[in-house]
Amino acid sequence: MKKYGVIEMTDVESLRIGTVIVSQELMGLVQYHGHLCPELAIGYRVSKIAITELGITRGNSLNFIAGAANSSSAVDAIQYLTGCTIGKQSFFIEDTGKHVYFFARRPLQPLTGQGLIIKIKTPVYNPQLLNKEMAKDVETQLQDPGKLLQYRAAIDIAIRKILNWPDKRLFDVFYADLNGGLLKQNSKLYN
Ligand SMILES: [Zn+2]
């Protein structure tokens, strides 16, 4: 998402990006991904829940599989933080554009194919942002420095909500049967 990279304002020393205070761990992720954006923050929060719930580490990640129902910046966060990656065939994407995420131990056992599902509860921000006038042509309007600052401020507000709201306010977190397919057979979970 090129537009988030227009103003970086990354300050590694103070762990501040724009107006957002970040942890050392998140700063590492931002350096890997290239910028801080709302989807990256969502992936960060999702990963933290999965790591706590299932005990995933980069060291034991081969024992797990993960999936996302979108191909946003969040998937970079999940791969970076959990170690479940496309390259290791332990991360899968079925892009339905939804912030729904799946984690499970592997192999899935026939009778206990329980996977952890994390779904965002509400749109924390509107990707089109700000107002209808701006949504018409975001890229053109971002050529205007004033509009760009306004845009970045709205992005920062969304990021701060995602980073600071409690898990329960942001996500539904539950276990569900993932037998029969990690993603495809569970399309009901997207809704
Ligand atoms: Zn991004």
PDB file of C-alpha atoms and ligand atoms in Angstrom:
ATOM      1  CA  MET A   1       0.000   0.000   0.000  1.00  0.00           C
ATOM      2  CA  LYS A   2       2.166   2.754  -1.319  1.00  0.00           C
ATOM      3  CA  LYS A   3       0.110   5.634   0.045  1.00  0.00           C
ATOM      4  CA  TYR A   4       1.006   4.863   3.663  1.00  0.00           C
ATOM      5  CA  GLY A   5       4.660   5.277   2.846  1.00  0.00           C
ATOM      6  CA  VAL A   6       4.395   8.901   1.748  1.00  0.00           C
ATOM      7  CA  ILE A   7       5.415  10.252   5.129  1.00  0.00           C
ATOM      8  CA  GLU A   8       7.498   7.916   7.209  1.00  0.00           C
ATOM      9  CA  MET A   9       8.723  10.039  10.115  1.00  0.00           C
ATOM     10  CA  THR A  10      10.296   6.945  11.616  1.00  0.00           C
ATOM     11  CA  ASP A  11      12.335   7.685  14.713  1.00  0.00           C
ATOM     12  CA  VAL A  12      14.021   4.500  15.876  1.00  0.00           C
ATOM     13  CA  GLU A  13      15.627   6.123  18.923  1.00  0.00           C
ATOM     14  CA  SER A  14      12.388   7.198  20.598  1.00  0.00           C
ATOM     15  CA  LEU A  15      10.297   4.310  19.225  1.00  0.00           C
ATOM     16  CA  ARG A  16       7.909   6.776  17.716  1.00  0.00           C
ATOM     17  CA  ILE A  17       6.471   6.620  14.210  1.00  0.00           C
ATOM     18  CA  GLY A  18       4.615   9.790  13.340  1.00  0.00           C
ATOM     19  CA  THR A  19       2.448  10.323  16.411  1.00  0.00           C
ATOM     20  CA  VAL A  20       2.334   6.651  17.363  1.00  0.00           C
ATOM     21  CA  ILE A  21       4.445   5.207  20.171  1.00  0.00           C
ATOM     22  CA  VAL A  22       5.545   1.684  19.284  1.00  0.00           C
ATOM     23  CA  SER A  23       7.236  -1.184  21.091  1.00  0.00           C
ATOM     24  CA  GLN A  24      10.700  -2.408  20.120  1.00  0.00           C
ATOM     25  CA  GLU A  25       9.083  -5.527  18.702  1.00  0.00           C
ATOM     26  CA  LEU A  26       6.645  -3.536  16.592  1.00  0.00           C
ATOM     27  CA  MET A  27       9.467  -1.306  15.377  1.00  0.00           C
ATOM     28  CA  GLY A  28      11.285  -4.431  14.135  1.00  0.00           C
ATOM     29  CA  LEU A  29       8.145  -5.450  12.269  1.00  0.00           C
ATOM     30  CA  VAL A  30       7.751  -1.971  10.780  1.00  0.00           C
ATOM     31  CA  GLN A  31      11.318  -2.068   9.516  1.00  0.00           C
ATOM     32  CA  TYR A  32      10.630  -5.440   7.914  1.00  0.00           C
ATOM     33  CA  HIS A  33       7.343  -4.347   6.313  1.00  0.00           C
ATOM     34  CA  GLY A  34       8.505  -0.871   5.317  1.00  0.00           C
ATOM     35  CA  HIS A  35       5.938   1.327   7.078  1.00  0.00           C
ATOM     36  CA  LEU A  36       3.361   1.351   9.860  1.00  0.00           C
ATOM     37  CA  CYS A  37      -0.203   1.010   8.605  1.00  0.00           C
ATOM     38  CA  PRO A  38      -3.526  -0.053  10.176  1.00  0.00           C
ATOM     39  CA  GLU A  39      -3.444  -3.511   8.597  1.00  0.00           C
ATOM     40  CA  LEU A  40       0.058  -4.140   9.950  1.00  0.00           C
ATOM     41  CA  ALA A  41      -1.184  -3.127  13.397  1.00  0.00           C
ATOM     42  CA  ILE A  42      -4.113  -5.553  13.054  1.00  0.00           C
ATOM     43  CA  GLY A  43      -1.692  -8.354  12.118  1.00  0.00           C
ATOM     44  CA  TYR A  44       0.468  -7.432  15.100  1.00  0.00           C
ATOM     45  CA  ARG A  45      -2.467  -7.670  17.525  1.00  0.00           C
ATOM     46  CA  VAL A  46      -3.737 -10.908  15.929  1.00  0.00           C
ATOM     47  CA  SER A  47      -0.270 -12.469  16.189  1.00  0.00           C
ATOM     48  CA  LYS A  48       0.063 -11.542  19.849  1.00  0.00           C
ATOM     49  CA  ILE A  49      -3.232 -13.285  20.628  1.00  0.00           C
ATOM     50  CA  ALA A  50      -2.270 -16.414  18.673  1.00  0.00           C
ATOM     51  CA  ILE A  51       1.181 -16.547  20.262  1.00  0.00           C
ATOM     52  CA  THR A  52      -0.349 -16.317  23.745  1.00  0.00           C
ATOM     53  CA  GLU A  53      -3.200 -18.754  23.076  1.00  0.00           C
ATOM     54  CA  LEU A  54      -1.230 -21.479  21.285  1.00  0.00           C
ATOM     55  CA  GLY A  55       2.344 -20.903  22.434  1.00  0.00           C
ATOM     56  CA  ILE A  56       3.637 -20.326  18.909  1.00  0.00           C
ATOM     57  CA  THR A  57       7.243 -19.176  18.668  1.00  0.00           C
ATOM     58  CA  ARG A  58       9.473 -18.682  15.670  1.00  0.00           C
ATOM     59  CA  GLY A  59      11.358 -21.748  16.955  1.00  0.00           C
ATOM     60  CA  ASN A  60       8.379 -24.101  17.076  1.00  0.00           C
ATOM     61  CA  SER A  61       6.415 -22.606  14.200  1.00  0.00           C
ATOM     62  CA  LEU A  62       6.720 -25.762  12.103  1.00  0.00           C
ATOM     63  CA  ASN A  63       4.212 -27.318  14.504  1.00  0.00           C
ATOM     64  CA  PHE A  64       1.572 -24.798  13.481  1.00  0.00           C
ATOM     65  CA  ILE A  65      -0.371 -23.583  10.512  1.00  0.00           C
ATOM     66  CA  ALA A  66      -1.872 -20.158  10.066  1.00  0.00           C
ATOM     67  CA  GLY A  67      -4.171 -18.561   7.561  1.00  0.00           C
ATOM     68  CA  ALA A  68      -5.728 -15.256   6.625  1.00  0.00           C
ATOM     69  CA  ALA A  69      -8.852 -14.373   4.677  1.00  0.00           C
ATOM     70  CA  ASN A  70      -7.155 -11.329   3.187  1.00  0.00           C
ATOM     71  CA  SER A  71      -3.877 -10.406   1.551  1.00  0.00           C
ATOM     72  CA  SER A  72      -3.318  -7.135   3.393  1.00  0.00           C
ATOM     73  CA  SER A  73      -0.232  -5.939   5.255  1.00  0.00           C
ATOM     74  CA  ALA A  74      -1.508  -7.996   8.215  1.00  0.00           C
ATOM     75  CA  VAL A  75      -0.149 -11.160   6.625  1.00  0.00           C
ATOM     76  CA  ASP A  76       3.383  -9.751   6.741  1.00  0.00           C
ATOM     77  CA  ALA A  77       2.962  -9.162  10.467  1.00  0.00           C
ATOM     78  CA  ILE A  78       1.715 -12.678  11.108  1.00  0.00           C
ATOM     79  CA  GLN A  79       4.478 -14.329   9.106  1.00  0.00           C
ATOM     80  CA  TYR A  80       7.162 -12.170  10.733  1.00  0.00           C
ATOM     81  CA  LEU A  81       5.934 -12.625  14.294  1.00  0.00           C
ATOM     82  CA  THR A  82       4.752 -16.246  14.328  1.00  0.00           C
ATOM     83  CA  GLY A  83       7.245 -17.759  11.907  1.00  0.00           C
ATOM     84  CA  CYS A  84       4.370 -19.434  10.013  1.00  0.00           C
ATOM     85  CA  THR A  85       5.222 -18.437   6.459  1.00  0.00           C
ATOM     86  CA  ILE A  86       4.146 -19.049   2.891  1.00  0.00           C
ATOM     87  CA  GLY A  87       7.675 -20.264   2.142  1.00  0.00           C
ATOM     88  CA  LYS A  88       7.421 -22.956   4.812  1.00  0.00           C
ATOM     89  CA  GLN A  89       3.968 -23.879   3.556  1.00  0.00           C
ATOM     90  CA  SER A  90       2.590 -23.091   6.959  1.00  0.00           C
ATOM     91  CA  PHE A  91       0.735 -19.932   6.035  1.00  0.00           C
ATOM     92  CA  PHE A  92      -2.242 -19.821   3.702  1.00  0.00           C
ATOM     93  CA  ILE A  93      -4.255 -17.005   2.210  1.00  0.00           C
ATOM     94  CA  GLU A  94      -7.742 -17.117   0.804  1.00  0.00           C
ATOM     95  CA  ASP A  95      -8.468 -13.530  -0.014  1.00  0.00           C
ATOM     96  CA  THR A  96     -12.069 -12.662   0.725  1.00  0.00           C
ATOM     97  CA  GLY A  97     -11.063  -9.234   1.987  1.00  0.00           C
ATOM     98  CA  LYS A  98     -12.059 -10.031   5.568  1.00  0.00           C
ATOM     99  CA  HIS A  99      -9.992  -9.637   8.698  1.00  0.00           C
ATOM    100  CA  VAL A 100     -10.417 -13.269   9.726  1.00  0.00           C
ATOM    101  CA  TYR A 101      -7.412 -15.307  10.841  1.00  0.00           C
ATOM    102  CA  PHE A 102      -6.873 -18.990  11.625  1.00  0.00           C
ATOM    103  CA  PHE A 103      -4.225 -20.755  13.683  1.00  0.00           C
ATOM    104  CA  ALA A 104      -3.894 -24.433  14.563  1.00  0.00           C
ATOM    105  CA  ARG A 105      -1.424 -27.052  15.651  1.00  0.00           C
ATOM    106  CA  ARG A 106      -0.531 -29.529  12.973  1.00  0.00           C
ATOM    107  CA  PRO A 107      -1.322 -32.098  11.985  1.00  0.00           C
ATOM    108  CA  LEU A 108      -4.970 -31.420  12.679  1.00  0.00           C
ATOM    109  CA  GLN A 109      -6.300 -34.415  14.562  1.00  0.00           C
ATOM    110  CA  PRO A 110      -9.437 -36.055  13.107  1.00  0.00           C
ATOM    111  CA  LEU A 111     -11.544 -35.590  16.202  1.00  0.00           C
ATOM    112  CA  THR A 112      -9.924 -32.566  17.698  1.00  0.00           C
ATOM    113  CA  GLY A 113      -9.359 -30.341  14.714  1.00  0.00           C
ATOM    114  CA  GLN A 114      -9.830 -27.271  16.760  1.00  0.00           C
ATOM    115  CA  GLY A 115      -8.374 -24.123  15.394  1.00  0.00           C
ATOM    116  CA  LEU A 116      -8.140 -20.678  16.848  1.00  0.00           C
ATOM    117  CA  ILE A 117     -10.205 -18.147  14.935  1.00  0.00           C
ATOM    118  CA  ILE A 118      -9.664 -14.404  15.315  1.00  0.00           C
ATOM    119  CA  LYS A 119     -12.107 -12.056  13.597  1.00  0.00           C
ATOM    120  CA  ILE A 120     -12.083  -8.308  13.789  1.00  0.00           C
ATOM    121  CA  LYS A 121     -15.303  -7.093  15.390  1.00  0.00           C
ATOM    122  CA  THR A 122     -15.848  -3.768  13.752  1.00  0.00           C
ATOM    123  CA  PRO A 123     -14.109  -1.827  11.067  1.00  0.00           C
ATOM    124  CA  VAL A 124     -11.727   0.193  13.228  1.00  0.00           C
ATOM    125  CA  TYR A 125     -11.143   2.550  10.373  1.00  0.00           C
ATOM    126  CA  ASN A 126     -12.518   3.207   6.941  1.00  0.00           C
ATOM    127  CA  PRO A 127      -9.845   2.437   4.370  1.00  0.00           C
ATOM    128  CA  GLN A 128     -11.331   5.096   2.102  1.00  0.00           C
ATOM    129  CA  LEU A 129     -10.870   7.491   4.982  1.00  0.00           C
ATOM    130  CA  LEU A 130     -11.960  10.855   6.121  1.00  0.00           C
ATOM    131  CA  ASN A 131     -14.866  11.829   3.950  1.00  0.00           C
ATOM    132  CA  LYS A 132     -16.642  11.141   0.704  1.00  0.00           C
ATOM    133  CA  GLU A 133     -14.937  13.983  -1.066  1.00  0.00           C
ATOM    134  CA  MET A 134     -11.523  12.587  -0.294  1.00  0.00           C
ATOM    135  CA  ALA A 135     -12.520   8.983  -0.977  1.00  0.00           C
ATOM    136  CA  LYS A 136     -13.231   9.897  -4.596  1.00  0.00           C
ATOM    137  CA  ASP A 137      -9.604  10.292  -5.481  1.00  0.00           C
ATOM    138  CA  VAL A 138      -7.288   9.680  -2.575  1.00  0.00           C
ATOM    139  CA  GLU A 139      -4.101   9.402  -4.607  1.00  0.00           C
ATOM    140  CA  THR A 140      -4.597  12.758  -6.351  1.00  0.00           C
ATOM    141  CA  GLN A 141      -5.590  14.574  -3.193  1.00  0.00           C
ATOM    142  CA  LEU A 142      -2.534  13.277  -1.366  1.00  0.00           C
ATOM    143  CA  GLN A 143      -0.448  15.459  -3.662  1.00  0.00           C
ATOM    144  CA  ASP A 144      -1.788  18.322  -1.506  1.00  0.00           C
ATOM    145  CA  PRO A 145       0.466  18.562   1.589  1.00  0.00           C
ATOM    146  CA  GLY A 146      -2.423  19.721   3.790  1.00  0.00           C
ATOM    147  CA  LYS A 147      -4.605  16.819   2.744  1.00  0.00           C
ATOM    148  CA  LEU A 148      -1.701  14.447   3.193  1.00  0.00           C
ATOM    149  CA  LEU A 149      -1.213  15.539   6.800  1.00  0.00           C
ATOM    150  CA  GLN A 150      -4.961  15.188   7.412  1.00  0.00           C
ATOM    151  CA  TYR A 151      -4.858  11.729   5.899  1.00  0.00           C
ATOM    152  CA  ARG A 152      -1.841  10.682   7.951  1.00  0.00           C
ATOM    153  CA  ALA A 153      -3.506  11.989  11.131  1.00  0.00           C
ATOM    154  CA  ALA A 154      -6.586   9.845  10.435  1.00  0.00           C
ATOM    155  CA  ILE A 155      -4.366   6.820   9.802  1.00  0.00           C
ATOM    156  CA  ASP A 156      -2.504   7.433  13.077  1.00  0.00           C
ATOM    157  CA  ILE A 157      -5.774   7.622  15.025  1.00  0.00           C
ATOM    158  CA  ALA A 158      -6.826   4.273  13.561  1.00  0.00           C
ATOM    159  CA  ILE A 159      -3.428   2.742  14.338  1.00  0.00           C
ATOM    160  CA  ARG A 160      -3.526   3.979  17.932  1.00  0.00           C
ATOM    161  CA  LYS A 161      -6.972   2.415  18.422  1.00  0.00           C
ATOM    162  CA  ILE A 162      -5.787  -0.885  17.001  1.00  0.00           C
ATOM    163  CA  LEU A 163      -2.656  -0.908  19.147  1.00  0.00           C
ATOM    164  CA  ASN A 164      -4.325   0.198  22.377  1.00  0.00           C
ATOM    165  CA  TRP A 165      -7.855  -1.161  22.505  1.00  0.00           C
ATOM    166  CA  PRO A 166      -8.329  -4.343  24.573  1.00  0.00           C
ATOM    167  CA  ASP A 167      -8.439  -7.622  22.622  1.00  0.00           C
ATOM    168  CA  LYS A 168     -12.144  -8.069  23.344  1.00  0.00           C
ATOM    169  CA  ARG A 169     -13.054  -4.697  21.914  1.00  0.00           C
ATOM    170  CA  LEU A 170     -11.170  -5.408  18.687  1.00  0.00           C
ATOM    171  CA  PHE A 171     -11.675  -9.103  18.077  1.00  0.00           C
ATOM    172  CA  ASP A 172     -13.904 -12.127  18.445  1.00  0.00           C
ATOM    173  CA  VAL A 173     -11.567 -14.926  19.501  1.00  0.00           C
ATOM    174  CA  PHE A 174     -12.872 -18.506  19.567  1.00  0.00           C
ATOM    175  CA  TYR A 175     -12.043 -22.093  18.672  1.00  0.00           C
ATOM    176  CA  ALA A 176     -13.780 -23.873  15.814  1.00  0.00           C
ATOM    177  CA  ASP A 177     -13.455 -27.160  13.930  1.00  0.00           C
ATOM    178  CA  LEU A 178     -11.083 -26.689  11.025  1.00  0.00           C
ATOM    179  CA  ASN A 179     -11.324 -30.219   9.647  1.00  0.00           C
ATOM    180  CA  GLY A 180     -12.219 -30.319   5.991  1.00  0.00           C
ATOM    181  CA  GLY A 181     -10.106 -27.332   5.124  1.00  0.00           C
ATOM    182  CA  LEU A 182      -8.443 -24.479   6.870  1.00  0.00           C
ATOM    183  CA  LEU A 183     -10.208 -21.818   4.889  1.00  0.00           C
ATOM    184  CA  LYS A 184     -12.446 -22.952   2.034  1.00  0.00           C
ATOM    185  CA  GLN A 185     -14.752 -25.174   4.027  1.00  0.00           C
ATOM    186  CA  ASN A 186     -15.160 -22.548   6.662  1.00  0.00           C
ATOM    187  CA  SER A 187     -16.418 -19.706   4.547  1.00  0.00           C
ATOM    188  CA  LYS A 188     -19.269 -19.290   7.014  1.00  0.00           C
ATOM    189  CA  LEU A 189     -16.659 -17.964   9.413  1.00  0.00           C
ATOM    190  CA  TYR A 190     -16.078 -14.955   7.210  1.00  0.00           C
ATOM    191  CA  ASN A 191     -19.471 -13.519   7.937  1.00  0.00           C
TER     192      ASN A 191
HETATM  193 ZN    ZN B   1       1.295  -1.802   5.119  1.00  0.00          ZN
END
